[in-house]
Short mmCIF file of C-alpha atoms in Angstrom, two decimals:
data_model
loop_
_atom_site.label_atom_id
_atom_site.label_comp_id
_atom_site.label_asym_id
_atom_site.label_seq_id
_atom_site.Cartn_x
_atom_site.Cartn_y
_atom_site.Cartn_z
CA MET A 1 120.86 388.64 228.69
CA LYS A 2 121.45 390.71 231.84
CA ARG A 3 117.69 390.99 232.28
CA ALA A 4 117.54 387.27 233.06
CA LEU A 5 118.39 387.85 236.73
CA VAL A 6 115.62 390.42 237.18
CA PHE A 7 113.13 388.12 235.48
CA LEU A 8 114.05 385.21 237.72
CA LEU A 9 113.78 387.28 240.88
CA CYS A 10 110.32 388.44 239.83
CA LEU A 11 109.31 384.80 239.57
CA GLY A 12 110.70 384.05 243.00
CA VAL A 13 113.23 381.58 241.58
CA THR A 14 116.51 381.28 243.45
CA PRO A 15 119.01 379.95 240.85
CA VAL A 16 122.16 381.99 240.22
CA VAL A 17 122.54 383.57 236.77
CA LEU A 18 126.02 384.22 235.38
CA SER A 19 127.33 385.55 232.08
CA LEU A 20 129.59 383.30 230.01
CA GLY A 21 130.23 385.42 226.94
CA LYS A 22 127.95 384.09 224.19
CA PHE A 23 126.22 381.86 226.74
CA SER A 24 124.67 382.55 230.13
CA LEU A 25 124.36 380.20 233.08
CA ILE A 26 121.63 379.44 235.60
CA LYS A 27 122.73 377.29 238.55
CA THR A 28 120.16 375.24 240.45
CA ARG A 29 120.82 372.82 243.29
CA TYR A 30 121.71 369.89 241.00
CA VAL A 31 122.06 371.33 237.50
CA ASP A 32 123.95 374.00 235.56
CA ILE A 33 121.81 375.33 232.70
CA VAL A 34 123.84 376.99 229.95
CA TYR A 35 121.88 378.75 227.23
CA GLU A 36 122.20 380.96 224.19
CA PRO A 37 120.62 384.45 224.25
CA SER A 38 117.55 383.42 222.28
CA GLN A 39 116.85 380.53 224.66
CA ILE A 40 116.40 382.42 227.96
CA ARG A 41 112.69 381.57 228.06
CA HIS A 42 113.42 377.83 227.87
CA ALA A 43 116.25 378.11 230.39
CA VAL A 44 113.94 379.74 232.92
CA ILE A 45 111.26 377.09 232.34
CA LEU A 46 113.80 374.31 232.91
CA SER A 47 115.31 376.00 235.98
CA GLU A 48 111.89 375.99 237.65
CA SER A 49 111.50 372.21 237.23
CA ALA A 50 115.00 370.71 236.98
CA ASP A 51 115.53 370.03 240.70
CA ARG A 52 112.05 368.56 241.12
CA ILE A 53 112.60 366.24 238.14
CA TYR A 54 116.02 365.24 239.48
CA GLU A 55 114.67 364.41 242.94
CA GLU A 56 111.65 362.53 241.60
CA LEU A 57 113.86 360.38 239.39
CA VAL A 58 116.13 359.65 242.35
CA SER A 59 113.08 358.65 244.40
CA ILE A 60 111.68 356.38 241.68
CA SER A 61 114.89 354.70 240.56
CA GLY A 62 117.20 354.77 243.57
CA LEU A 63 119.92 356.07 241.22
CA LYS A 64 121.63 359.45 240.92
CA ALA A 65 124.39 361.32 239.12
CA VAL A 66 127.83 361.16 240.76
CA LYS A 67 128.97 364.33 239.01
CA ARG A 68 127.07 367.59 238.59
CA VAL A 69 124.92 367.70 235.44
CA ARG A 70 125.29 370.48 232.89
CA VAL A 71 122.53 371.21 230.36
CA TYR A 72 123.13 373.19 227.16
CA ILE A 73 120.10 374.77 225.47
CA VAL A 74 121.01 375.78 221.92
CA ASP A 75 119.11 377.06 218.90
CA ASN A 76 121.00 375.85 215.83
CA VAL A 77 118.74 372.90 214.95
CA ALA A 78 115.29 373.33 213.37
CA PHE A 79 113.74 370.18 214.86
CA ALA A 80 113.15 368.83 218.36
CA ASN A 81 116.05 366.81 219.64
CA GLY A 82 118.32 366.21 222.58
CA TYR A 83 121.06 363.88 223.73
CA ALA A 84 123.04 362.99 226.82
CA ASN A 85 126.77 362.35 227.15
CA PRO A 86 127.31 360.42 230.41
CA ILE A 87 131.08 360.63 229.87
CA ASN A 88 131.01 364.24 231.07
CA ASN A 89 127.38 364.39 232.33
CA VAL A 90 126.32 366.86 229.67
CA ILE A 91 122.82 367.13 228.21
CA VAL A 92 122.16 369.09 225.01
CA ILE A 93 118.59 370.18 224.23
CA TYR A 94 117.28 371.72 221.01
CA PRO A 95 114.03 373.35 222.20
CA ASN A 96 111.54 372.85 219.41
CA ASP A 97 108.41 370.68 219.35
CA ILE A 98 108.21 367.10 218.17
CA ASP A 99 106.49 366.41 214.87
CA PRO A 100 103.22 364.50 215.49
CA SER A 101 104.35 362.01 212.84
CA ASP A 102 107.00 360.76 215.33
CA PHE A 103 104.92 360.46 218.50
CA SER A 104 102.16 362.47 220.12
CA PRO A 105 103.39 365.77 221.64
CA ASN A 106 101.41 365.19 224.84
CA TYR A 107 104.02 366.88 227.05
CA GLU A 108 103.59 370.42 228.39
CA ASN A 109 106.96 371.70 227.18
CA TRP A 110 109.87 370.10 225.36
CA VAL A 111 112.78 371.22 227.54
CA THR A 112 111.54 369.63 230.78
CA PHE A 113 110.30 366.53 228.96
CA CYS A 114 113.61 366.08 227.12
CA PHE A 115 115.58 366.78 230.30
CA ALA A 116 113.77 363.98 232.16
CA HIS A 117 114.53 361.52 229.35
CA GLU A 118 118.21 362.42 229.02
CA LEU A 119 118.79 362.60 232.77
CA ALA A 120 117.75 358.95 232.99
CA HIS A 121 120.64 358.03 230.66
CA ILE A 122 123.09 359.80 232.96
CA PHE A 123 121.68 358.09 236.06
CA LEU A 124 122.14 354.65 234.50
CA SER A 125 125.70 355.27 233.34
CA ASN A 126 126.72 356.95 236.62
CA SER A 127 125.79 353.90 238.69
CA PHE A 128 129.24 352.33 238.75
CA ALA A 129 129.73 348.65 239.51
CA PRO A 130 132.19 347.89 242.37
CA TYR A 131 134.86 346.83 239.85
CA VAL A 132 134.26 349.95 237.73
CA GLN A 133 134.33 352.47 240.60
CA PRO A 134 138.15 352.38 241.05
CA LEU A 135 138.54 353.61 237.47
CA SER A 136 137.09 356.95 238.55
CA THR A 137 140.50 357.74 240.06
CA PHE A 138 141.55 358.35 236.45
CA GLY A 139 138.59 360.69 236.02
CA HIS A 140 134.81 360.41 235.85
CA ALA A 141 134.95 359.98 232.08
CA VAL A 142 136.90 356.72 232.28
CA ALA A 143 134.53 355.00 234.70
CA ALA A 144 131.43 356.33 232.94
CA ALA A 145 132.69 355.15 229.55
CA VAL A 146 133.32 351.62 230.83
CA GLN A 147 129.97 351.41 232.65
CA SER A 148 128.06 352.77 229.64
CA SER A 149 129.62 350.24 227.29
CA MET A 150 128.08 347.37 229.27
CA ILE A 151 124.51 348.71 229.30
CA PRO A 152 122.45 347.50 226.31
CA THR A 153 120.85 350.23 224.23
CA TYR A 154 117.34 348.86 224.74
CA LEU A 155 117.75 349.21 228.52
CA GLN A 156 119.09 352.76 228.12
CA GLU A 157 116.17 353.89 225.95
CA GLY A 158 113.49 351.78 227.62
CA PHE A 159 114.46 353.13 231.03
CA ALA A 160 114.56 356.71 229.70
CA ILE A 161 111.03 356.41 228.28
CA HIS A 162 109.88 354.90 231.57
CA ALA A 163 111.44 357.89 233.37
CA GLU A 164 110.01 360.55 231.05
CA THR A 165 106.53 359.13 231.58
CA LYS A 166 106.75 358.63 235.35
CA VAL A 167 108.28 362.03 236.08
CA THR A 168 106.35 364.25 233.64
CA GLY A 169 103.06 362.31 233.39
CA SER A 170 103.38 362.46 229.60
CA GLY A 171 105.50 360.97 226.85
CA ARG A 172 105.69 357.76 224.90
CA GLY A 173 104.74 355.51 227.80
CA ILE A 174 101.12 356.73 227.59
CA ASP A 175 101.00 357.53 223.87
CA SER A 176 98.52 355.53 221.78
CA ARG A 177 100.77 355.76 218.74
CA PHE A 178 103.77 354.39 220.63
CA LYS A 179 101.62 351.54 221.92
CA SER A 180 100.81 350.64 218.32
CA TYR A 181 104.55 350.75 217.56
CA GLN A 182 105.02 348.11 220.25
CA GLU A 183 102.32 345.87 218.78
CA ALA A 184 103.76 346.20 215.28
CA ALA A 185 107.24 345.38 216.59
CA LYS A 186 105.98 342.09 218.05
CA LEU A 187 105.13 341.03 214.49
CA THR A 188 108.75 341.43 213.33
CA PRO A 189 111.93 339.39 213.91
CA VAL A 190 113.44 342.23 215.99
CA SER A 191 113.93 340.85 219.50
CA LEU A 192 115.77 342.45 222.41
CA ARG A 193 118.99 340.92 221.10
CA TYR A 194 118.74 343.00 217.93
CA ALA A 195 117.53 346.05 219.85
CA ALA A 196 120.59 345.88 222.13
CA SER A 197 122.68 347.63 219.49
CA PRO A 198 122.30 351.23 218.28
CA VAL A 199 122.44 349.86 214.73
CA SER A 200 119.97 347.26 213.51
CA GLY A 201 119.43 345.94 210.01
CA TYR A 202 115.65 345.97 210.49
CA TYR A 203 113.71 349.19 210.86
CA LEU A 204 111.02 349.68 213.49
CA PRO A 205 108.87 352.83 213.62
CA GLY A 206 109.73 354.55 216.87
CA GLY A 207 113.23 353.03 216.94
CA ALA A 208 114.04 349.40 217.80
CA SER A 209 115.77 350.10 221.11
CA TYR A 210 113.09 352.59 222.22
CA VAL A 211 110.11 350.42 221.29
CA GLN A 212 111.35 347.00 222.36
CA GLY A 213 113.20 348.33 225.39
CA PHE A 214 110.16 350.06 226.84
CA SER A 215 107.85 347.21 225.78
CA PHE A 216 109.84 344.74 227.84
CA LEU A 217 110.29 347.02 230.88
CA ASP A 218 106.58 347.83 230.82
CA TYR A 219 105.75 344.10 230.71
CA PHE A 220 108.10 343.47 233.65
CA GLU A 221 106.61 346.35 235.64
CA GLN A 222 103.03 345.22 234.99
CA LYS A 223 103.93 341.75 236.27
CA TYR A 224 106.12 342.58 239.27
CA GLY A 225 105.61 346.29 240.05
CA THR A 226 107.78 349.39 239.84
CA SER A 227 109.80 348.62 242.96
CA GLU A 228 110.87 345.19 241.68
CA LEU A 229 111.70 346.62 238.25
CA MET A 230 114.03 349.23 239.73
CA SER A 231 115.56 346.70 242.09
CA THR A 232 116.32 344.42 239.14
CA ILE A 233 117.92 347.26 237.17
CA ARG A 234 120.08 348.24 240.15
CA LYS A 235 121.11 344.59 240.60
CA PHE A 236 122.26 344.47 236.99
CA LEU A 237 124.14 347.78 237.28
CA SER A 238 126.10 346.39 240.23
CA ASN A 239 127.44 343.62 237.96
CA PRO A 240 126.81 344.65 234.34
CA ILE A 241 129.40 342.32 232.89
CA ALA A 242 126.95 339.46 233.52
CA GLY A 243 124.49 340.97 231.04
CA PHE A 244 120.98 342.26 231.64
CA SER A 245 119.44 339.51 229.51
CA ARG A 246 120.78 336.90 231.94
CA VAL A 247 119.28 338.69 234.93
CA VAL A 248 115.81 338.63 233.36
CA LYS A 249 116.17 335.60 231.08
CA GLY A 250 112.90 333.97 232.11
CA GLU A 251 110.89 337.16 231.74
CA ILE A 252 112.37 337.84 228.29
CA HIS A 253 111.33 334.36 227.18
CA GLU A 254 107.77 334.99 228.38
CA TRP A 255 107.65 338.44 226.76
CA ASP A 256 108.95 337.03 223.46
CA LYS A 257 106.00 334.64 223.27
CA ILE A 258 103.42 337.46 223.41
CA THR A 259 102.26 338.12 219.85
CA PRO A 260 99.22 340.31 219.12
CA ASP A 261 96.51 338.61 217.09
CA LEU A 262 96.03 341.23 214.40
CA PRO A 263 94.76 340.74 210.85
CA ARG A 264 97.07 341.92 208.07
CA ASP A 265 95.65 344.61 205.81
CA GLU A 266 95.25 343.58 202.18
CA ASP A 267 94.64 347.01 200.68
CA GLU A 268 98.27 348.11 200.27
CA ILE A 269 99.10 350.23 197.23
CA SER A 270 102.68 351.06 198.21
CA SER A 271 105.62 349.04 199.41
CA ILE A 272 106.80 349.19 203.02
CA GLN A 273 108.41 352.56 203.70
CA LEU A 274 110.22 354.05 206.67
CA ASN A 275 108.10 357.12 207.22
CA SER A 276 104.60 358.24 207.99
CA THR A 277 103.39 360.56 205.22
CA CYS A 278 100.74 363.15 204.61
CA ILE A 279 98.49 362.40 201.62
CA GLU A 280 97.63 364.91 198.89
CA SER A 281 95.48 364.61 195.79
CA ASN A 282 95.24 366.26 192.39
CA ALA A 283 92.70 364.99 189.86
CA TRP A 284 93.17 361.20 189.72
CA ARG A 285 96.56 361.23 191.44
CA VAL A 286 97.23 360.58 195.13
CA TYR A 287 100.57 362.03 196.27
CA TYR A 288 102.69 360.79 199.15
CA HIS A 289 106.22 361.05 200.55
CA SER A 290 108.27 357.86 200.77
CA VAL A 291 111.58 356.94 202.39
CA LYS A 292 112.60 353.44 201.29
CA TYR A 293 114.88 350.86 202.87
CA ASN A 294 117.60 351.59 200.30
CA GLY A 295 117.73 355.21 201.47
CA GLU A 296 115.85 356.67 198.52
CA GLU A 297 113.60 359.58 199.51
CA ALA A 298 111.09 361.03 197.08
CA ILE A 299 107.57 362.29 196.46
CA TRP A 300 105.44 359.79 194.54
CA TYR A 301 101.90 359.64 193.27
CA TYR A 302 99.55 356.71 192.93
CA ASP A 303 97.63 356.78 189.65
CA THR A 304 94.10 355.68 190.51
CA ILE A 305 93.33 354.91 186.85
CA SER A 306 96.37 352.85 185.88
CA ASP A 307 96.95 351.48 189.40
CA GLU A 308 100.63 352.47 189.25
CA ASN A 309 103.03 354.27 191.59
CA VAL A 310 105.06 356.98 189.83
CA LYS A 311 108.05 358.85 191.25
CA VAL A 312 107.71 362.64 190.89
CA VAL A 313 110.89 364.10 192.40
CA ASN A 314 113.71 363.05 194.70
CA VAL A 315 113.78 365.14 197.89
CA ASP A 316 116.20 364.68 200.77
CA ASN A 317 115.21 365.58 204.34
CA LEU A 318 111.65 366.57 203.44
CA ILE A 319 109.63 368.30 206.16
CA SER A 320 106.34 369.09 204.42
CA PHE A 321 104.78 369.24 200.96
CA SER A 322 101.50 370.26 199.37
CA VAL A 323 100.05 369.98 195.85
CA SER A 324 98.13 372.88 194.30
CA ARG A 325 95.02 372.73 192.14
CA THR A 326 97.26 373.17 189.08
CA GLY A 327 99.66 370.40 190.13
CA ILE A 328 102.52 372.54 191.49
CA ILE A 329 104.22 370.98 194.52
CA ALA A 330 105.36 373.27 197.34
CA ILE A 331 108.13 371.66 199.39
CA SER A 332 109.93 372.45 202.63
CA ARG A 333 113.05 370.51 203.59
CA TYR A 334 115.87 370.61 206.12
CA VAL A 335 119.25 371.98 205.00
CA SER A 336 122.58 372.40 206.76
CA THR A 337 123.65 375.89 207.79
CA SER A 338 127.10 377.47 207.87
CA HIS A 339 127.25 377.21 211.68
CA SER A 340 126.80 373.40 211.74
CA GLY A 341 123.10 373.61 212.40
CA THR A 342 119.94 373.02 210.38
CA ASP A 343 117.31 375.29 208.89
CA SER A 344 114.62 374.84 206.26
CA GLU A 345 114.34 375.96 202.67
CA CYS A 346 111.25 376.09 200.45
CA PHE A 347 110.84 375.62 196.74
CA LEU A 348 108.23 374.88 194.10
CA PHE A 349 108.38 371.91 191.74
CA SER A 350 106.59 371.62 188.42
CA GLY A 351 109.00 369.80 186.14
CA SER A 352 111.77 372.09 187.42
CA THR A 353 112.48 373.66 190.80
CA LYS A 354 112.17 377.29 191.90
CA LYS A 355 113.52 378.31 195.29
CA LEU A 356 111.41 380.61 197.46
CA SER A 357 112.97 383.40 199.52
CA ILE A 358 111.67 382.24 202.90
CA ASP A 359 113.01 379.93 205.61
CA LYS A 360 112.10 378.40 208.99
CA VAL A 361 109.03 376.71 207.48
CA ILE A 362 108.00 373.47 209.18
CA LYS A 363 104.55 372.95 207.61
CA LEU A 364 102.90 374.34 204.49
CA CYS A 365 99.74 373.96 202.40
CA TRP A 366 98.20 375.72 199.41
CA LYS A 367 95.34 378.15 200.05
CA SER A 368 94.93 379.35 196.45
CA ASP A 369 96.89 379.21 193.20
CA PHE A 370 99.20 381.97 194.45
CA GLU A 371 98.99 381.75 198.27
CA ILE A 372 100.71 379.22 200.53
CA VAL A 373 99.84 378.92 204.21
CA MET A 374 103.01 378.41 206.23
CA LEU A 375 103.74 377.39 209.80
CA ARG A 376 107.10 378.90 210.76
CA GLN A 377 109.30 378.43 213.80
CA GLU A 378 111.33 381.27 215.28
CA GLU A 379 114.77 380.99 216.88
CA ASP A 380 113.33 380.82 220.38
CA GLY A 381 111.06 377.91 219.41
CA THR A 382 107.77 379.85 219.25
CA ARG A 383 105.68 379.44 216.12
CA HIS A 384 103.42 381.55 213.94
CA ILE A 385 101.10 380.97 210.98
CA GLY A 386 100.92 383.22 207.95
CA ILE A 387 100.49 383.38 204.19
CA TYR A 388 103.26 383.62 201.61
CA ASP A 389 102.06 385.43 198.48
CA LEU A 390 103.83 384.26 195.32
CA ARG A 391 102.86 387.44 193.44
CA ASN A 392 104.89 389.81 195.59
CA ARG A 393 107.03 387.28 197.50
CA GLN A 394 105.82 388.68 200.80
CA PHE A 395 104.88 386.83 203.99
CA ARG A 396 101.95 388.08 206.07
CA LYS A 397 101.65 386.83 209.65
CA LEU A 398 98.14 385.79 210.72
CA ILE A 399 98.47 384.35 214.22
CA GLN A 400 101.28 384.10 216.75
CA GLY A 401 101.89 381.01 218.85
CA SER A 402 103.25 381.01 222.40
CA ASP A 403 104.30 378.70 225.23
CA SER A 404 100.62 378.11 225.96
CA PHE A 405 99.53 377.72 222.32
CA VAL A 406 101.78 375.68 220.00
CA PRO A 407 100.54 375.17 216.40
CA LEU A 408 101.55 371.74 215.04
CA GLU A 409 99.94 371.11 211.62
CA ILE A 410 97.93 373.12 209.08
CA THR A 411 95.50 372.64 206.19
CA SER A 412 93.17 374.90 204.20
CA ASP A 413 89.97 374.60 202.18
CA GLY A 414 90.80 377.74 200.18
CA ILE A 415 88.97 380.11 202.52
CA ARG A 416 89.61 378.94 206.07
CA ILE A 417 92.68 377.52 207.75
CA PHE A 418 92.46 374.50 210.05
CA LEU A 419 95.22 373.53 212.44
CA THR A 420 96.12 371.21 215.25
CA ALA A 421 97.71 372.88 218.26
CA LYS A 422 99.01 371.88 221.68
CA VAL A 423 97.72 373.62 224.81
CA LYS A 424 99.14 372.33 228.12
CA GLY A 425 99.92 368.95 226.62
CA GLN A 426 96.49 368.57 224.99
CA VAL A 427 96.32 368.44 221.18
CA ASP A 428 93.11 369.67 219.54
CA ILE A 429 91.75 370.99 216.22
CA TYR A 430 91.22 374.72 215.65
CA LEU A 431 89.68 376.82 212.90
CA LEU A 432 91.25 380.11 211.81
CA ASP A 433 88.41 381.79 209.91
CA TRP A 434 88.64 384.23 207.00
CA ASP A 435 88.42 387.20 209.41
CA ASN A 436 91.29 385.80 211.54
CA SER A 437 88.94 384.63 214.31
CA LEU A 438 90.18 381.49 216.05
CA TYR A 439 87.72 378.75 217.09
CA ARG A 440 88.41 375.52 218.98
CA LEU A 441 86.69 372.57 217.28
CA THR A 442 87.71 369.81 219.71
CA ASN A 443 88.47 369.94 223.42
CA ASP A 444 89.16 366.54 224.94
CA LYS A 445 91.88 364.32 226.35
CA TYR A 446 92.46 362.65 222.99
CA VAL A 447 95.01 363.54 220.30
CA GLU A 448 93.91 364.70 216.85
CA ILE A 449 96.55 364.70 214.08
CA ALA A 450 97.00 365.08 210.30
CA PRO A 451 94.06 367.40 209.46
CA LYS A 452 93.08 367.59 205.77
CA ALA A 453 90.33 369.96 204.57
CA LYS A 454 88.28 369.04 201.53
CA ASP A 455 84.92 370.35 200.37
CA ASN A 456 82.91 370.91 203.56
CA SER A 457 84.66 368.25 205.63
CA LEU A 458 87.80 367.98 207.68
CA TYR A 459 89.54 364.60 207.67
CA PHE A 460 91.91 363.67 210.49
CA CYS A 461 93.14 360.81 212.66
CA ALA A 462 92.55 360.48 216.40
CA ASP A 463 92.96 357.97 219.24
CA TYR A 464 89.35 358.15 220.46
CA GLU A 465 89.30 354.36 220.87
CA GLY A 466 92.88 353.81 222.04
CA VAL A 467 94.29 353.41 218.51
CA PHE A 468 94.59 356.18 215.92
CA GLN A 469 91.86 355.76 213.30
CA PRO A 470 90.57 357.95 210.42
CA PHE A 471 87.63 360.30 211.03
CA GLU A 472 85.58 362.88 209.18
CA LEU A 473 84.34 366.10 210.78
CA GLN A 474 81.40 367.47 208.80
CA LEU A 475 81.75 371.21 209.17
CA ASP A 476 78.10 372.12 208.59
CA THR A 477 76.81 369.93 211.46
CA LEU A 478 80.07 369.52 213.45
CA SER A 479 79.38 365.77 213.58
CA ILE A 480 82.33 363.38 213.68
CA PHE A 481 82.20 360.07 211.80
CA LYS A 482 84.58 357.13 211.87
CA LEU A 483 85.65 356.11 208.35
CA GLN A 484 87.62 352.89 208.75
CA GLU A 485 89.23 350.49 211.21
CA ARG A 486 92.94 349.78 210.87
CA PRO A 487 94.45 347.12 213.23
CA LEU A 488 97.66 349.08 213.85
CA GLY A 489 96.18 352.51 213.33
CA ALA A 490 95.99 355.19 210.65
CA TYR A 491 98.15 358.31 210.77
CA SER A 492 96.92 360.37 207.82
CA VAL A 493 93.80 360.13 205.69
CA LEU A 494 92.35 361.51 202.48
CA ASN A 495 88.89 360.92 201.02
CA THR A 496 88.51 360.84 197.22
CA ASP A 497 85.24 359.80 195.58
CA ASP A 498 84.24 356.41 197.01
CA TYR A 499 87.62 355.56 198.52
CA ILE A 500 89.71 356.70 201.42
CA TYR A 501 93.49 356.57 201.40
CA VAL A 502 95.32 356.11 204.68
CA CYS A 503 98.91 355.90 205.81
CA THR A 504 98.91 352.99 208.21
CA LEU A 505 101.44 351.24 210.42
CA ALA A 506 102.78 347.87 209.30
CA PRO A 507 105.46 345.49 210.63
CA GLY A 508 108.73 347.16 209.71
CA GLY A 509 107.35 350.52 208.59
CA TYR A 510 104.32 352.16 207.02
CA THR A 511 102.21 351.59 203.92
CA LEU A 512 99.74 353.60 201.90
CA GLU A 513 96.40 351.79 201.65
CA ARG A 514 93.12 352.26 199.83
CA ALA A 515 89.72 351.07 200.98
CA ARG A 516 86.08 351.95 200.72
CA ALA A 517 84.90 354.15 203.53
CA HIS A 518 82.43 352.62 205.97
CA THR A 519 81.09 355.73 207.62
CA GLU A 520 80.07 355.09 211.20
CA ASP A 521 78.54 357.80 213.36
CA ILE A 522 80.33 357.58 216.68
CA LYS A 523 77.96 360.17 218.14
CA ARG A 524 80.67 362.72 218.78
CA LYS A 525 80.24 366.43 218.29
CA ALA A 526 82.88 369.07 217.80
CA ASN A 527 82.61 372.25 219.85
#
């Protein structure tokens, strides 16, 4: 911990570093960054960008924090998250990486991206109306609580997404998947009125307040420009009791009338579910993970012979699963820890469960009948890929990730390992060969997700045409073929015999669909 000061001086960074017992502190011009010992790397990264992000957001929005911001970087949660508390101007960041099944991880690093998003919440809630300002004599918390209570959730989240995109040049505002979320939302009864509350009875992928809030602000900005958008938000904040919907009533009415003309898929083989799922196969069964509206979470399979969906096992908080050649299901799921955090546990299911003695697993897939490829995440957020051998219960590391190389997803054909990884905000496909040589198979501005190796092909989804669609990479020729067209996109794909199975977006959730593949050469070549 004491080495932090030396490290910062070597980088030419001027923040002050102090020791706070278990935590340490880096002070920049606008922000106090408090971090646990394992998070020094993330604290340094944030300290180098925090003031720039703060000043850029002030310049864009015309807003600012009225009380110094304090950021806590902690390591007790196994997934990417963060939140802001404008009552005391505190931001908490859990420095992991977002799962590509949520939105595309097109940012360079999570801590600066998350900081930009959460700082926007504080700026909004710190902009006190004239009749709220006097309450600050009783303390910042009182005025901030009153101001926050009058800001609709969709404005909070929509503005934060706008900020994350403008300030970092990444995020949901330019993500093809999030754009599809917005189109799907327009086909549901969820308007801004429903998205104004943190709790809504109707589910939207991406979150109702996030999707509809940004969708409306983006529409307003496209019509009137950024300057007018920010001016309108500031006008509302000066008199929030009037309601934001009244300030922009005409524009909301126009936005409500915009409905995308999209055909509805008729190939559904599952009901609407709340999650995007990977797809696995074994013999005539197609396995998938489903979270239903009633809260039930389980692994199911679709029987291609009887045309039935069969529940296999209930699993709460599932992270990843894979089905072996012999039908054994390897599962990783989140569990609570003794120090109020989360970790992962792994087990095998084949009629009964058997717990494996390994943790911190965020993705897994079978390589052979007794070897499981695992993507693990360390306490400091870095990741590595290795193989867990069921015969001796030993884990062997194959490749180490870093700040500049972040593995995201994995699959195997029994000999080689394929993975998606993020390098400087760009997500591509890589091959880890049998001799541990690493090869880059794609290198472009697009995002490739959900790789699935089978025979001599690699199936995946990508936004080559602005919407995520299913593709096949033939490994012998390195040619890429488009397999299907889904109006709202496809987010995982599996080819079996004459059919492909895709997890696709639908109004109110996701569905598993089956269709015949219509292979189309899009004249793309892998590296």
